[in-house]
mmCIF file of C-alpha atoms in Angstrom:
data_model
loop_
_atom_site.group_PDB
_atom_site.id
_atom_site.type_symbol
_atom_site.label_atom_id
_atom_site.label_comp_id
_atom_site.label_asym_id
_atom_site.label_seq_id
_atom_site.Cartn_x
_atom_site.Cartn_y
_atom_site.Cartn_z
ATOM 1 C CA MET A 16 20.970 9.163 22.961
ATOM 2 C CA ALA A 17 17.056 8.285 23.361
ATOM 3 C CA PRO A 18 16.928 4.943 25.004
ATOM 4 C CA ARG A 19 13.257 2.911 24.910
ATOM 5 C CA SER A 20 12.620 4.385 28.559
ATOM 6 C CA GLY A 21 11.772 7.658 27.073
ATOM 7 C CA LEU A 22 14.957 9.563 28.903
ATOM 8 C CA GLN A 23 17.363 11.288 27.127
ATOM 9 C CA PHE A 24 20.896 11.903 27.935
ATOM 10 C CA ARG A 25 23.412 14.551 27.267
ATOM 11 C CA ILE A 26 26.991 13.910 26.922
ATOM 12 C CA PRO A 27 28.972 16.794 28.212
ATOM 13 C CA PRO A 28 31.626 18.170 25.821
ATOM 14 C CA ASN A 29 34.627 17.923 28.196
ATOM 15 C CA SER A 30 37.410 15.231 28.469
ATOM 16 C CA GLU A 31 36.713 14.210 31.848
ATOM 17 C CA ALA A 32 33.361 13.232 30.946
ATOM 18 C CA THR A 33 34.579 10.953 28.186
ATOM 19 C CA ARG A 34 36.725 8.999 31.094
ATOM 20 C CA ARG A 35 34.146 8.014 32.910
ATOM 21 C CA ALA A 36 30.802 6.120 33.115
ATOM 22 C CA VAL A 37 27.766 8.252 33.814
ATOM 23 C CA GLN A 38 25.892 6.626 36.412
ATOM 24 C CA CYS A 39 22.024 6.545 35.184
ATOM 25 C CA SER A 40 19.428 5.421 37.318
ATOM 26 C CA ALA A 41 16.954 4.134 34.973
ATOM 27 C CA VAL A 42 19.233 3.250 32.158
ATOM 28 C CA ASN A 43 22.824 2.586 32.272
ATOM 29 C CA ARG A 44 23.483 1.462 29.150
ATOM 30 C CA CYS A 45 24.343 4.967 27.899
ATOM 31 C CA ARG A 46 27.924 5.159 29.531
ATOM 32 C CA PHE A 47 28.848 2.892 26.801
ATOM 33 C CA PHE A 48 29.283 6.018 25.022
ATOM 34 C CA LEU A 49 31.811 8.035 27.445
ATOM 35 C CA ASN A 50 33.721 4.867 27.803
ATOM 36 C CA ILE A 51 34.746 4.330 24.208
ATOM 37 C CA PHE A 52 34.097 7.751 22.924
ATOM 38 C CA ALA A 53 37.531 8.528 21.839
ATOM 39 C CA ASP A 54 37.291 5.626 19.146
ATOM 40 C CA PHE A 55 34.596 7.980 17.059
ATOM 41 C CA ARG A 56 34.823 10.944 15.653
ATOM 42 C CA PHE A 57 31.133 12.307 15.052
ATOM 43 C CA ALA A 58 29.152 10.056 16.863
ATOM 44 C CA ASP A 59 25.858 11.008 15.220
ATOM 45 C CA ALA A 60 22.623 9.037 15.862
ATOM 46 C CA ALA A 61 21.509 6.184 18.128
ATOM 47 C CA ILE A 62 18.468 3.566 18.403
ATOM 48 C CA GLU A 63 18.193 1.047 21.305
ATOM 49 C CA ALA A 64 16.342 -2.352 20.247
ATOM 50 C CA SER A 65 13.875 -3.955 22.664
ATOM 51 C CA ASP A 66 16.675 -6.608 23.565
ATOM 52 C CA GLY A 67 19.013 -3.738 24.977
ATOM 53 C CA THR A 68 21.291 -3.502 21.775
ATOM 54 C CA VAL A 69 22.329 0.086 20.297
ATOM 55 C CA TYR A 70 22.856 0.521 17.185
ATOM 56 C CA PHE A 71 24.360 4.253 16.206
ATOM 57 C CA SER A 72 26.241 6.281 13.486
ATOM 58 C CA ASP A 73 29.648 7.436 13.384
ATOM 59 C CA ALA A 74 29.266 9.955 10.858
ATOM 60 C CA SER A 75 32.586 10.721 9.410
ATOM 61 C CA ALA A 76 36.392 9.354 10.185
ATOM 62 C CA ARG A 77 37.772 12.581 9.191
ATOM 63 C CA PHE A 78 35.484 15.531 10.484
ATOM 64 C CA GLY A 79 33.609 16.524 13.641
ATOM 65 C CA PHE A 80 30.592 18.417 13.841
ATOM 66 C CA ASP A 81 32.162 21.702 13.738
ATOM 67 C CA ARG A 82 33.367 21.107 9.692
ATOM 68 C CA TRP A 83 30.556 18.394 9.166
ATOM 69 C CA PHE A 84 30.373 20.176 5.681
ATOM 70 C CA HIS A 85 33.920 19.349 4.590
ATOM 71 C CA ASP A 86 32.386 15.634 4.429
ATOM 72 C CA PHE A 87 30.027 16.806 1.583
ATOM 73 C CA PHE A 88 33.304 17.925 -0.376
ATOM 74 C CA GLU A 89 35.628 15.001 0.143
ATOM 75 C CA SER A 90 32.695 12.348 -0.268
ATOM 76 C CA GLY A 91 35.511 10.084 1.382
ATOM 77 C CA ALA A 92 32.878 7.474 2.864
ATOM 78 C CA THR A 93 34.265 7.023 5.758
ATOM 79 C CA GLY A 94 30.807 6.955 8.095
ATOM 80 C CA ARG A 95 30.001 3.558 9.654
ATOM 81 C CA LEU A 96 27.133 2.220 11.633
ATOM 82 C CA LEU A 97 27.942 0.344 14.904
ATOM 83 C CA ARG A 98 25.923 -2.250 17.336
ATOM 84 C CA TYR A 99 26.883 -1.951 21.090
ATOM 85 C CA ASP A 100 25.955 -5.232 22.816
ATOM 86 C CA PRO A 101 25.243 -4.512 26.622
ATOM 87 C CA ARG A 102 25.497 -7.919 27.329
ATOM 88 C CA THR A 103 29.371 -8.269 26.606
ATOM 89 C CA GLY A 104 30.230 -4.527 26.483
ATOM 90 C CA HIS A 105 31.543 -4.997 22.678
ATOM 91 C CA THR A 106 30.874 -2.601 19.844
ATOM 92 C CA SER A 107 31.375 -4.040 16.295
ATOM 93 C CA VAL A 108 30.783 -2.563 12.624
ATOM 94 C CA VAL A 109 27.526 -3.234 11.199
ATOM 95 C CA LEU A 110 28.334 -1.504 7.677
ATOM 96 C CA ASP A 111 30.905 0.995 6.801
ATOM 97 C CA HIS A 112 31.885 2.708 3.806
ATOM 98 C CA LEU A 113 28.886 5.158 4.078
ATOM 99 C CA GLY A 114 28.482 8.469 3.004
ATOM 100 C CA PHE A 115 28.072 10.777 5.749
ATOM 101 C CA ALA A 116 26.292 7.971 8.068
ATOM 102 C CA ASN A 117 23.543 10.070 10.011
ATOM 103 C CA GLY A 118 20.016 8.827 10.906
ATOM 104 C CA VAL A 119 19.035 5.509 12.485
ATOM 105 C CA ALA A 120 16.174 3.530 12.748
ATOM 106 C CA LEU A 121 14.355 0.302 13.432
ATOM 107 C CA PRO A 122 11.087 -1.051 11.758
ATOM 108 C CA ARG A 123 8.416 -2.501 14.263
ATOM 109 C CA ASP A 124 9.733 -6.414 13.919
ATOM 110 C CA GLU A 125 13.306 -5.156 14.112
ATOM 111 C CA ALA A 126 14.133 -7.551 11.637
ATOM 112 C CA SER A 127 16.553 -5.007 10.025
ATOM 113 C CA VAL A 128 17.934 -1.483 11.094
ATOM 114 C CA VAL A 129 17.854 1.403 8.362
ATOM 115 C CA VAL A 130 20.729 4.154 8.178
ATOM 116 C CA CYS A 131 20.597 7.519 6.251
ATOM 117 C CA GLU A 132 23.660 8.517 4.076
ATOM 118 C CA SER A 133 23.483 12.260 4.037
ATOM 119 C CA SER A 134 25.854 13.043 0.848
ATOM 120 C CA ARG A 135 24.397 10.016 -1.258
ATOM 121 C CA PHE A 136 20.923 11.013 -0.975
ATOM 122 C CA ARG A 137 19.420 7.545 0.222
ATOM 123 C CA CYS A 138 19.234 5.163 3.190
ATOM 124 C CA MET A 139 20.520 1.859 3.398
ATOM 125 C CA LYS A 140 19.119 -1.257 5.223
ATOM 126 C CA VAL A 141 21.011 -4.140 7.058
ATOM 127 C CA TRP A 142 18.998 -7.332 7.512
ATOM 128 C CA LEU A 143 19.279 -8.449 11.443
ATOM 129 C CA LYS A 144 17.189 -11.593 11.380
ATOM 130 C CA GLY A 145 16.219 -14.463 8.733
ATOM 131 C CA GLU A 146 17.987 -15.827 5.866
ATOM 132 C CA LYS A 147 19.361 -12.586 4.816
ATOM 133 C CA ALA A 148 20.773 -11.637 8.070
ATOM 134 C CA GLY A 149 23.885 -9.513 8.010
ATOM 135 C CA GLN A 150 23.054 -8.509 4.240
ATOM 136 C CA ALA A 151 23.193 -4.750 3.100
ATOM 137 C CA GLU A 152 20.885 -3.209 0.560
ATOM 138 C CA THR A 153 19.303 0.018 -0.661
ATOM 139 C CA PHE A 154 16.469 1.199 1.705
ATOM 140 C CA ILE A 155 15.568 4.067 -0.600
ATOM 141 C CA ASP A 156 17.835 5.926 -3.333
ATOM 142 C CA LYS A 157 17.748 9.277 -4.938
ATOM 143 C CA LEU A 158 15.811 11.195 -2.372
ATOM 144 C CA PRO A 159 14.731 14.492 -2.973
ATOM 145 C CA GLY A 160 17.250 16.219 -0.496
ATOM 146 C CA CYS A 161 19.919 14.843 1.940
ATOM 147 C CA PRO A 162 18.480 12.840 4.831
ATOM 148 C CA ASP A 163 19.214 13.502 8.381
ATOM 149 C CA ASN A 164 17.374 11.692 10.975
ATOM 150 C CA ILE A 165 15.021 9.070 10.347
ATOM 151 C CA ARG A 166 12.365 7.830 12.747
ATOM 152 C CA LEU A 167 9.460 5.074 12.949
ATOM 153 C CA GLY A 168 5.993 6.570 12.881
ATOM 154 C CA SER A 169 2.631 5.182 14.332
ATOM 155 C CA ASP A 170 1.735 3.449 11.435
ATOM 156 C CA GLY A 171 4.689 1.453 10.732
ATOM 157 C CA TYR A 172 6.073 4.203 8.132
ATOM 158 C CA PHE A 173 9.089 6.102 8.396
ATOM 159 C CA TRP A 174 9.399 9.890 8.870
ATOM 160 C CA ILE A 175 12.923 11.190 7.327
ATOM 161 C CA ALA A 176 14.097 14.835 7.890
ATOM 162 C CA LEU A 177 16.206 16.380 4.702
ATOM 163 C CA ILE A 178 18.323 18.904 5.702
ATOM 164 C CA GLN A 179 18.330 20.053 2.304
ATOM 165 C CA MET A 180 16.618 20.020 -1.024
ATOM 166 C CA ARG A 181 18.264 18.967 -3.984
ATOM 167 C CA SER A 182 19.364 21.257 -6.502
ATOM 168 C CA PRO A 183 21.866 21.540 -9.460
ATOM 169 C CA TRP A 184 24.258 23.326 -7.174
ATOM 170 C CA LEU A 185 24.284 20.788 -4.586
ATOM 171 C CA ASP A 186 24.605 17.870 -6.993
ATOM 172 C CA LEU A 187 27.912 19.777 -8.616
ATOM 173 C CA ILE A 188 29.534 20.188 -5.591
ATOM 174 C CA THR A 189 28.575 16.440 -4.168
ATOM 175 C CA ARG A 190 29.408 14.859 -7.418
ATOM 176 C CA TRP A 191 32.217 16.854 -9.238
ATOM 177 C CA THR A 192 35.809 16.554 -7.553
ATOM 178 C CA LEU A 193 36.903 19.796 -9.226
ATOM 179 C CA ALA A 194 33.885 21.637 -7.846
ATOM 180 C CA LYS A 195 34.275 20.299 -4.308
ATOM 181 C CA ARG A 196 38.167 21.504 -4.453
ATOM 182 C CA VAL A 197 37.265 24.845 -5.423
ATOM 183 C CA VAL A 198 34.621 25.375 -2.582
ATOM 184 C CA ALA A 199 36.708 23.567 -0.125
ATOM 185 C CA THR A 200 39.566 26.014 -1.212
ATOM 186 C CA PHE A 201 37.740 29.357 -0.356
ATOM 187 C CA PRO A 202 36.101 29.674 3.066
ATOM 188 C CA ALA A 203 33.673 32.178 1.704
ATOM 189 C CA LEU A 204 32.220 29.827 -0.664
ATOM 190 C CA VAL A 205 32.100 27.199 2.114
ATOM 191 C CA GLU A 206 29.855 29.586 4.080
ATOM 192 C CA TRP A 207 27.784 30.480 0.993
ATOM 193 C CA SER A 208 26.975 27.025 0.360
ATOM 194 C CA LYS A 209 25.248 26.758 3.653
ATOM 195 C CA SER A 210 23.378 30.029 3.389
ATOM 196 C CA THR A 211 21.773 28.186 0.493
ATOM 197 C CA MET A 212 19.957 25.521 2.383
ATOM 198 C CA LYS A 213 17.125 27.586 3.106
ATOM 199 C CA GLY A 214 13.948 25.228 2.315
ATOM 200 C CA ALA A 215 12.365 22.726 4.382
ATOM 201 C CA MET A 216 11.459 19.017 3.716
ATOM 202 C CA VAL A 217 10.369 16.037 5.029
ATOM 203 C CA ALA A 218 9.290 12.550 3.641
ATOM 204 C CA GLN A 219 7.171 9.929 4.816
ATOM 205 C CA VAL A 220 8.550 6.459 3.531
ATOM 206 C CA SER A 221 6.751 3.040 3.407
ATOM 207 C CA GLU A 222 8.346 -0.127 5.173
ATOM 208 C CA GLY A 223 9.149 -1.192 1.454
ATOM 209 C CA GLY A 224 11.233 1.904 0.809
ATOM 210 C CA ASP A 225 8.539 3.592 -1.321
ATOM 211 C CA ILE A 226 7.986 7.304 -0.897
ATOM 212 C CA VAL A 227 4.229 7.862 0.608
ATOM 213 C CA ARG A 228 4.146 11.568 0.527
ATOM 214 C CA VAL A 229 6.770 14.602 0.810
ATOM 215 C CA LEU A 230 5.744 17.704 2.579
ATOM 216 C CA ASP A 231 7.695 20.763 1.813
ATOM 217 C CA ASP A 232 8.378 24.539 1.973
ATOM 218 C CA SER A 233 10.661 25.625 -0.867
ATOM 219 C CA GLN A 234 11.221 28.836 1.084
ATOM 220 C CA GLY A 235 11.881 27.844 4.297
ATOM 221 C CA LYS A 236 9.619 30.912 5.453
ATOM 222 C CA VAL A 237 9.080 29.706 8.844
ATOM 223 C CA ILE A 238 11.482 26.953 9.520
ATOM 224 C CA ASN A 239 14.546 25.576 7.235
ATOM 225 C CA PHE A 240 17.432 23.072 7.675
ATOM 226 C CA VAL A 241 15.062 20.581 9.164
ATOM 227 C CA THR A 242 17.163 17.667 10.863
ATOM 228 C CA SER A 243 14.566 15.800 12.936
ATOM 229 C CA VAL A 244 10.967 14.969 12.375
ATOM 230 C CA ASN A 245 8.935 12.993 14.975
ATOM 231 C CA GLU A 246 5.361 11.869 14.762
ATOM 232 C CA PHE A 247 3.032 12.181 17.833
ATOM 233 C CA ASN A 248 -0.654 11.996 18.129
ATOM 234 C CA GLY A 249 -1.331 13.121 14.502
ATOM 235 C CA ASP A 250 0.975 15.891 14.525
ATOM 236 C CA ILE A 251 4.310 16.063 13.428
ATOM 237 C CA PHE A 252 7.341 18.118 15.143
ATOM 238 C CA LEU A 253 10.181 19.389 13.472
ATOM 239 C CA GLY A 254 13.758 20.102 14.937
ATOM 240 C CA SER A 255 16.259 22.300 13.178
ATOM 241 C CA LEU A 256 19.840 23.320 14.019
ATOM 242 C CA ALA A 257 18.972 27.071 12.359
ATOM 243 C CA THR A 258 16.371 27.428 14.514
ATOM 244 C CA ASN A 259 15.518 28.116 18.256
ATOM 245 C CA PHE A 260 11.899 26.730 18.354
ATOM 246 C CA ILE A 261 10.553 23.240 17.437
ATOM 247 C CA GLY A 262 7.902 23.158 14.478
ATOM 248 C CA LYS A 263 4.765 21.676 14.368
ATOM 249 C CA LEU A 264 2.299 20.221 11.739
ATOM 250 C CA SER A 265 -0.839 18.812 11.885
ATOM 251 C CA LEU A 266 -1.336 15.752 9.337
ATOM 252 C CA ALA A 267 -5.074 15.983 9.886
ATOM 253 C CA GLN A 268 -4.759 19.348 7.636
ATOM 254 C CA VAL A 269 -2.539 17.203 4.909
ATOM 255 C CA THR A 270 -3.948 14.455 2.419
ATOM 256 C CA GLN A 271 -1.800 12.092 0.920
ATOM 257 C CA GLU A 272 -2.283 14.028 -2.821
ATOM 258 C CA GLN A 273 -1.990 17.350 -1.631
ATOM 259 C CA GLY A 274 1.469 16.400 0.290
ATOM 260 C CA ALA A 275 3.389 15.492 -2.465
ATOM 261 C CA ALA A 276 3.177 18.767 -4.633
ATOM 262 C CA SER A 277 2.017 21.455 -1.940
ATOM 263 C CA GLU A 278 3.940 23.583 0.098
ATOM 264 C CA ARG A 279 2.944 23.274 3.812
ATOM 265 C CA ARG A 280 3.230 25.696 6.322
ATOM 266 C CA PHE A 281 5.208 25.010 9.606
ATOM 267 C CA ILE A 282 3.877 26.461 12.613
ATOM 268 C CA PRO A 283 6.501 27.102 15.462
ATOM 269 C CA GLU A 284 5.805 25.698 18.794
#
């Protein structure tokens, strides 16, 4: 969890921690995760609004982190976007029936909240203010890969990490029931499916949900399976569950025209 203070908190994976509150000297809001963590199968991403409200995703009601890939096969759409109100201590569902709910982000005006659906190649938006408050709509659809985490950039645009570029094979196992059953039946096929995720891709998206540019390395020569992207001081920093380093790419070296068509070299820090 990354609160507005800039501090980050890690929840130890032991049962004792889930039953007690962590005393945070600067920010106590993180402790709600520990008190109600048992209510969630796969709490994934979180973002804190300026008023202290925390929006977070519960990726799947059936599978935890160790079996996340099975959620793609089942496509049961059991993910949720939730909201925690620190004033009341109450957690409520903002949007449900999501296909592997993943990254969560707020725009600069915080008039809405965006959540990624990894298995549906799209992101949804729920309005928080104005006449549309409470209404959900598609923020961006038909992404060139599976969206993982999403972050707001300094220019008001969003950066989305795409953990896997779309391919005929990926479309097959996410769309056709028979293909899902065949792959899920044989553990070797599951592992082989994971091994095909070698590319690296991130997308910059406008506040209106239009793709500004896509940066990719189809071979994943330096980094692959990119799960997070953060922009800072003219660079983007890339995280991956498949590497032991943080990747860095200078945006000054990438023009908007070249970004959508050229492969870019991700430099490990």
